[in-house]
Amino acid sequence: MNSPAIASNLRDLLAREIKTRELSRALIVVGPIVAAYFIARETALLNLGLVAVSLLIPALRLRLAPKIVAWHYLAILVTFAALFLAAPIKPLFVALTALAGFLAVAGTRHGEHFRTLGNWVFIPAVYLACEVREGLSPSEALRHAGVIIVSSPVALALVCAIQIYDQRRRGGTGAASFGPAAAEWFLPALATAMAVFASAALVEILDLAQGQWVMWSAASVVVGDLAASTDKLKQRAIGAFLGVPLGFVAGLALPQSRIGYAVAVLAATLTLISFSRYVVGFGLRCFFIALAASFAGGASGIAEERIVNVLIGGTFGLIAVALTEIVWPRLIRKARTSG
């Protein structure tokens, strides 16, 4: 095969895999935040990128009006603040995290698209509540959280600006409906809550490093019936098994670098929105997270941690789905028969 044909095939592959519209808008939102990190040398600003992308994903998918984006932003901050403040009290943190998981899915009783909004409240809130406290003193963690909250209106303004621009180009307004109400909302919400409760409890009891990966994975695989949830866990396992070791190896070949760290964090954040296939996006996210850890000089053991945490959390998710799909209906039938 000649060079032009190879180049053409490569362009076609990239066009299929990469969502260029979403990627360009994510760069507009996250780029200024990374630039601010370089100027201010404030690590907390890199975590703000997750807030920005978490606002952008449902805004683009659901074509949300700026007013709805603002409510979504408020929900993220409130949930993050509640989990962050509850973190020193382990039983309270576990209970609130499970409640957040339940509410992330329960909103579908008012419209199935609320699942997208709920997911992107739960994910950044849990991730940041754990990430901000990891390896920091209480006073430094509080300062870190304060920087995120105080600077977060910048993320909101950037996402709203993109939505206003897109709506004017379309000549329309934001979405007025969140779709039909989900016929079955309670059992998926219950499964999510059980999976998150079990994973959060394990993280707190064993004091697992990077415990947000366990909780995130537990909630992530609850996507429907047991077959769909099993497939989701397979994709996450493949992504972790391939992405993390490759990122670790690439990090060994490169020197520690503040610029490299920022670029790797930026790339990991962009994978949340930029790829058509989940397994590709998740694998690259694992790769860039491991690479970022290498650039920061803390990659020792991250490959094992990431893979194990993904599998543990996903297993909790599968067990919870199985319990609600198989055991719960039997209990209901038995109760009705006994009655």
mmCIF file with all atom_site columns, N, CA and C in Angstrom, residues 87-124:
data_model
loop_
_atom_site.group_PDB
_atom_site.id
_atom_site.type_symbol
_atom_site.label_atom_id
_atom_site.label_alt_id
_atom_site.label_comp_id
_atom_site.label_asym_id
_atom_site.label_entity_id
_atom_site.label_seq_id
_atom_site.pdbx_PDB_ins_code
_atom_site.Cartn_x
_atom_site.Cartn_y
_atom_site.Cartn_z
_atom_site.occupancy
_atom_site.B_iso_or_equiv
_atom_site.pdbx_formal_charge
_atom_site.auth_seq_id
_atom_site.auth_comp_id
_atom_site.auth_asym_id
_atom_site.auth_atom_id
_atom_site.pdbx_PDB_model_num
ATOM 1   N N  . ALA A 1 87  ? -15.862 13.949 54.257 1.00 0.00 ? 87  ALA A N  1
ATOM 2   C CA . ALA A 1 87  ? -14.790 12.960 54.104 1.00 0.00 ? 87  ALA A CA 1
ATOM 3   C C  . ALA A 1 87  ? -14.112 12.560 55.415 1.00 0.00 ? 87  ALA A C  1
ATOM 4   N N  . PRO A 1 88  ? -13.863 13.473 56.369 1.00 0.00 ? 88  PRO A N  1
ATOM 5   C CA . PRO A 1 88  ? -13.221 13.040 57.623 1.00 0.00 ? 88  PRO A CA 1
ATOM 6   C C  . PRO A 1 88  ? -14.087 12.101 58.462 1.00 0.00 ? 88  PRO A C  1
ATOM 7   N N  . ILE A 1 89  ? -15.407 12.116 58.248 1.00 0.00 ? 89  ILE A N  1
ATOM 8   C CA . ILE A 1 89  ? -16.318 11.227 58.980 1.00 0.00 ? 89  ILE A CA 1
ATOM 9   C C  . ILE A 1 89  ? -16.680 10.093 58.029 1.00 0.00 ? 89  ILE A C  1
ATOM 10  N N  . LYS A 1 90  ? -15.973 8.988  58.116 1.00 0.00 ? 90  LYS A N  1
ATOM 11  C CA . LYS A 1 90  ? -16.057 7.948  57.098 1.00 0.00 ? 90  LYS A CA 1
ATOM 12  C C  . LYS A 1 90  ? -17.457 7.384  56.884 1.00 0.00 ? 90  LYS A C  1
ATOM 13  N N  . PRO A 1 91  ? -18.204 7.037  57.941 1.00 0.00 ? 91  PRO A N  1
ATOM 14  C CA . PRO A 1 91  ? -19.560 6.517  57.693 1.00 0.00 ? 91  PRO A CA 1
ATOM 15  C C  . PRO A 1 91  ? -20.459 7.525  56.975 1.00 0.00 ? 91  PRO A C  1
ATOM 16  N N  . LEU A 1 92  ? -20.314 8.799  57.331 1.00 0.00 ? 92  LEU A N  1
ATOM 17  C CA . LEU A 1 92  ? -21.113 9.837  56.680 1.00 0.00 ? 92  LEU A CA 1
ATOM 18  C C  . LEU A 1 92  ? -20.722 9.978  55.215 1.00 0.00 ? 92  LEU A C  1
ATOM 19  N N  . PHE A 1 93  ? -19.428 9.930  54.935 1.00 0.00 ? 93  PHE A N  1
ATOM 20  C CA . PHE A 1 93  ? -18.971 10.041 53.553 1.00 0.00 ? 93  PHE A CA 1
ATOM 21  C C  . PHE A 1 93  ? -19.502 8.882  52.709 1.00 0.00 ? 93  PHE A C  1
ATOM 22  N N  . VAL A 1 94  ? -19.450 7.669  53.249 1.00 0.00 ? 94  VAL A N  1
ATOM 23  C CA . VAL A 1 94  ? -19.947 6.496  52.522 1.00 0.00 ? 94  VAL A CA 1
ATOM 24  C C  . VAL A 1 94  ? -21.429 6.646  52.226 1.00 0.00 ? 94  VAL A C  1
ATOM 25  N N  . ALA A 1 95  ? -22.199 7.059  53.232 1.00 0.00 ? 95  ALA A N  1
ATOM 26  C CA . ALA A 1 95  ? -23.647 7.201  53.056 1.00 0.00 ? 95  ALA A CA 1
ATOM 27  C C  . ALA A 1 95  ? -23.982 8.286  52.038 1.00 0.00 ? 95  ALA A C  1
ATOM 28  N N  . LEU A 1 96  ? -23.302 9.429  52.121 1.00 0.00 ? 96  LEU A N  1
ATOM 29  C CA . LEU A 1 96  ? -23.584 10.525 51.185 1.00 0.00 ? 96  LEU A CA 1
ATOM 30  C C  . LEU A 1 96  ? -23.163 10.176 49.761 1.00 0.00 ? 96  LEU A C  1
ATOM 31  N N  . THR A 1 97  ? -22.076 9.444  49.618 1.00 0.00 ? 97  THR A N  1
ATOM 32  C CA . THR A 1 97  ? -21.641 9.031  48.282 1.00 0.00 ? 97  THR A CA 1
ATOM 33  C C  . THR A 1 97  ? -22.660 8.089  47.655 1.00 0.00 ? 97  THR A C  1
ATOM 34  N N  . ALA A 1 98  ? -23.182 7.149  48.455 1.00 0.00 ? 98  ALA A N  1
ATOM 35  C CA . ALA A 1 98  ? -24.220 6.240  47.960 1.00 0.00 ? 98  ALA A CA 1
ATOM 36  C C  . ALA A 1 98  ? -25.485 7.019  47.597 1.00 0.00 ? 98  ALA A C  1
ATOM 37  N N  . LEU A 1 99  ? -25.838 8.002  48.411 1.00 0.00 ? 99  LEU A N  1
ATOM 38  C CA . LEU A 1 99  ? -27.010 8.834  48.113 1.00 0.00 ? 99  LEU A CA 1
ATOM 39  C C  . LEU A 1 99  ? -26.815 9.597  46.807 1.00 0.00 ? 99  LEU A C  1
ATOM 40  N N  . ALA A 1 100 ? -25.611 10.124 46.595 1.00 0.00 ? 100 ALA A N  1
ATOM 41  C CA . ALA A 1 100 ? -25.321 10.829 45.348 1.00 0.00 ? 100 ALA A CA 1
ATOM 42  C C  . ALA A 1 100 ? -25.461 9.897  44.150 1.00 0.00 ? 100 ALA A C  1
ATOM 43  N N  . GLY A 1 101 ? -25.005 8.653  44.307 1.00 0.00 ? 101 GLY A N  1
ATOM 44  C CA . GLY A 1 101 ? -25.158 7.673  43.234 1.00 0.00 ? 101 GLY A CA 1
ATOM 45  C C  . GLY A 1 101 ? -26.621 7.366  42.953 1.00 0.00 ? 101 GLY A C  1
ATOM 46  N N  . PHE A 1 102 ? -27.414 7.229  44.013 1.00 0.00 ? 102 PHE A N  1
ATOM 47  C CA . PHE A 1 102 ? -28.848 6.972  43.844 1.00 0.00 ? 102 PHE A CA 1
ATOM 48  C C  . PHE A 1 102 ? -29.532 8.122  43.112 1.00 0.00 ? 102 PHE A C  1
ATOM 49  N N  . LEU A 1 103 ? -29.257 9.354  43.539 1.00 0.00 ? 103 LEU A N  1
ATOM 50  C CA . LEU A 1 103 ? -29.904 10.520 42.940 1.00 0.00 ? 103 LEU A CA 1
ATOM 51  C C  . LEU A 1 103 ? -29.474 10.724 41.488 1.00 0.00 ? 103 LEU A C  1
ATOM 52  N N  . ALA A 1 104 ? -28.239 10.314 41.162 1.00 0.00 ? 104 ALA A N  1
ATOM 53  C CA . ALA A 1 104 ? -27.753 10.470 39.787 1.00 0.00 ? 104 ALA A CA 1
ATOM 54  C C  . ALA A 1 104 ? -28.610 9.699  38.800 1.00 0.00 ? 104 ALA A C  1
ATOM 55  N N  . VAL A 1 105 ? -29.197 8.594  39.258 1.00 0.00 ? 105 VAL A N  1
ATOM 56  C CA . VAL A 1 105 ? -30.027 7.753  38.396 1.00 0.00 ? 105 VAL A CA 1
ATOM 57  C C  . VAL A 1 105 ? -31.512 8.021  38.623 1.00 0.00 ? 105 VAL A C  1
ATOM 58  N N  . ALA A 1 106 ? -31.874 8.350  39.859 1.00 0.00 ? 106 ALA A N  1
ATOM 59  C CA . ALA A 1 106 ? -33.293 8.529  40.198 1.00 0.00 ? 106 ALA A CA 1
ATOM 60  C C  . ALA A 1 106 ? -33.949 9.657  39.410 1.00 0.00 ? 106 ALA A C  1
ATOM 61  N N  . GLY A 1 107 ? -33.151 10.614 38.952 1.00 0.00 ? 107 GLY A N  1
ATOM 62  C CA . GLY A 1 107 ? -33.708 11.716 38.164 1.00 0.00 ? 107 GLY A CA 1
ATOM 63  C C  . GLY A 1 107 ? -34.382 11.270 36.883 1.00 0.00 ? 107 GLY A C  1
ATOM 64  N N  . THR A 1 108 ? -34.071 10.055 36.422 1.00 0.00 ? 108 THR A N  1
ATOM 65  C CA . THR A 1 108 ? -34.672 9.571  35.175 1.00 0.00 ? 108 THR A CA 1
ATOM 66  C C  . THR A 1 108 ? -36.182 9.343  35.304 1.00 0.00 ? 108 THR A C  1
ATOM 67  N N  . ARG A 1 109 ? -36.702 9.353  36.514 1.00 0.00 ? 109 ARG A N  1
ATOM 68  C CA . ARG A 1 109 ? -38.155 9.251  36.673 1.00 0.00 ? 109 ARG A CA 1
ATOM 69  C C  . ARG A 1 109 ? -38.860 10.474 36.101 1.00 0.00 ? 109 ARG A C  1
ATOM 70  N N  . HIS A 1 110 ? -38.108 11.564 35.921 1.00 0.00 ? 110 HIS A N  1
ATOM 71  C CA . HIS A 1 110 ? -38.660 12.787 35.328 1.00 0.00 ? 110 HIS A CA 1
ATOM 72  C C  . HIS A 1 110 ? -38.222 12.977 33.874 1.00 0.00 ? 110 HIS A C  1
ATOM 73  N N  . GLY A 1 111 ? -37.400 12.095 33.366 1.00 0.00 ? 111 GLY A N  1
ATOM 74  C CA . GLY A 1 111 ? -36.908 12.183 31.997 1.00 0.00 ? 111 GLY A CA 1
ATOM 75  C C  . GLY A 1 111 ? -35.618 11.402 31.870 1.00 0.00 ? 111 GLY A C  1
ATOM 76  N N  . GLU A 1 112 ? -35.539 10.529 30.862 1.00 0.00 ? 112 GLU A N  1
ATOM 77  C CA . GLU A 1 112 ? -34.388 9.616  30.761 1.00 0.00 ? 112 GLU A CA 1
ATOM 78  C C  . GLU A 1 112 ? -33.057 10.341 30.570 1.00 0.00 ? 112 GLU A C  1
ATOM 79  N N  . HIS A 1 113 ? -33.121 11.575 30.021 1.00 0.00 ? 113 HIS A N  1
ATOM 80  C CA . HIS A 1 113 ? -31.872 12.304 29.796 1.00 0.00 ? 113 HIS A CA 1
ATOM 81  C C  . HIS A 1 113 ? -31.283 12.869 31.088 1.00 0.00 ? 113 HIS A C  1
ATOM 82  N N  . PHE A 1 114 ? -32.037 12.817 32.176 1.00 0.00 ? 114 PHE A N  1
ATOM 83  C CA . PHE A 1 114 ? -31.486 13.253 33.451 1.00 0.00 ? 114 PHE A CA 1
ATOM 84  C C  . PHE A 1 114 ? -30.348 12.340 33.901 1.00 0.00 ? 114 PHE A C  1
ATOM 85  N N  . ARG A 1 115 ? -30.250 11.141 33.335 1.00 0.00 ? 115 ARG A N  1
ATOM 86  C CA . ARG A 1 115 ? -29.141 10.247 33.681 1.00 0.00 ? 115 ARG A CA 1
ATOM 87  C C  . ARG A 1 115 ? -27.807 10.873 33.277 1.00 0.00 ? 115 ARG A C  1
ATOM 88  N N  . THR A 1 116 ? -27.790 11.519 32.114 1.00 0.00 ? 116 THR A N  1
ATOM 89  C CA . THR A 1 116 ? -26.556 12.184 31.672 1.00 0.00 ? 116 THR A CA 1
ATOM 90  C C  . THR A 1 116 ? -26.174 13.298 32.639 1.00 0.00 ? 116 THR A C  1
ATOM 91  N N  . LEU A 1 117 ? -27.153 14.108 33.029 1.00 0.00 ? 117 LEU A N  1
ATOM 92  C CA . LEU A 1 117 ? -26.870 15.172 33.993 1.00 0.00 ? 117 LEU A CA 1
ATOM 93  C C  . LEU A 1 117 ? -26.422 14.584 35.328 1.00 0.00 ? 117 LEU A C  1
ATOM 94  N N  . GLY A 1 118 ? -27.136 13.552 35.783 1.00 0.00 ? 118 GLY A N  1
ATOM 95  C CA . GLY A 1 118 ? -26.795 12.946 37.068 1.00 0.00 ? 118 GLY A CA 1
ATOM 96  C C  . GLY A 1 118 ? -25.394 12.366 37.096 1.00 0.00 ? 118 GLY A C  1
ATOM 97  N N  . ASN A 1 119 ? -25.024 11.676 36.021 1.00 0.00 ? 119 ASN A N  1
ATOM 98  C CA . ASN A 1 119 ? -23.678 11.103 35.943 1.00 0.00 ? 119 ASN A CA 1
ATOM 99  C C  . ASN A 1 119 ? -22.611 12.175 36.068 1.00 0.00 ? 119 ASN A C  1
ATOM 100 N N  . TRP A 1 120 ? -22.858 13.317 35.394 1.00 0.00 ? 120 TRP A N  1
ATOM 101 C CA . TRP A 1 120 ? -21.843 14.367 35.360 1.00 0.00 ? 120 TRP A CA 1
ATOM 102 C C  . TRP A 1 120 ? -21.969 15.355 36.500 1.00 0.00 ? 120 TRP A C  1
ATOM 103 N N  . VAL A 1 121 ? -22.801 15.010 37.475 1.00 0.00 ? 121 VAL A N  1
ATOM 104 C CA . VAL A 1 121 ? -22.720 15.606 38.808 1.00 0.00 ? 121 VAL A CA 1
ATOM 105 C C  . VAL A 1 121 ? -21.934 14.659 39.709 1.00 0.00 ? 121 VAL A C  1
ATOM 106 N N  . PHE A 1 122 ? -22.305 13.394 39.669 1.00 0.00 ? 122 PHE A N  1
ATOM 107 C CA . PHE A 1 122 ? -21.678 12.388 40.527 1.00 0.00 ? 122 PHE A CA 1
ATOM 108 C C  . PHE A 1 122 ? -20.180 12.264 40.251 1.00 0.00 ? 122 PHE A C  1
ATOM 109 N N  . ILE A 1 123 ? -19.796 12.130 38.986 1.00 0.00 ? 123 ILE A N  1
ATOM 110 C CA . ILE A 1 123 ? -18.395 11.863 38.643 1.00 0.00 ? 123 ILE A CA 1
ATOM 111 C C  . ILE A 1 123 ? -17.451 12.962 39.127 1.00 0.00 ? 123 ILE A C  1
ATOM 112 N N  . PRO A 1 124 ? -17.667 14.239 38.754 1.00 0.00 ? 124 PRO A N  1
ATOM 113 C CA . PRO A 1 124 ? -16.713 15.254 39.220 1.00 0.00 ? 124 PRO A CA 1
ATOM 114 C C  . PRO A 1 124 ? -16.748 15.468 40.726 1.00 0.00 ? 124 PRO A C  1
#
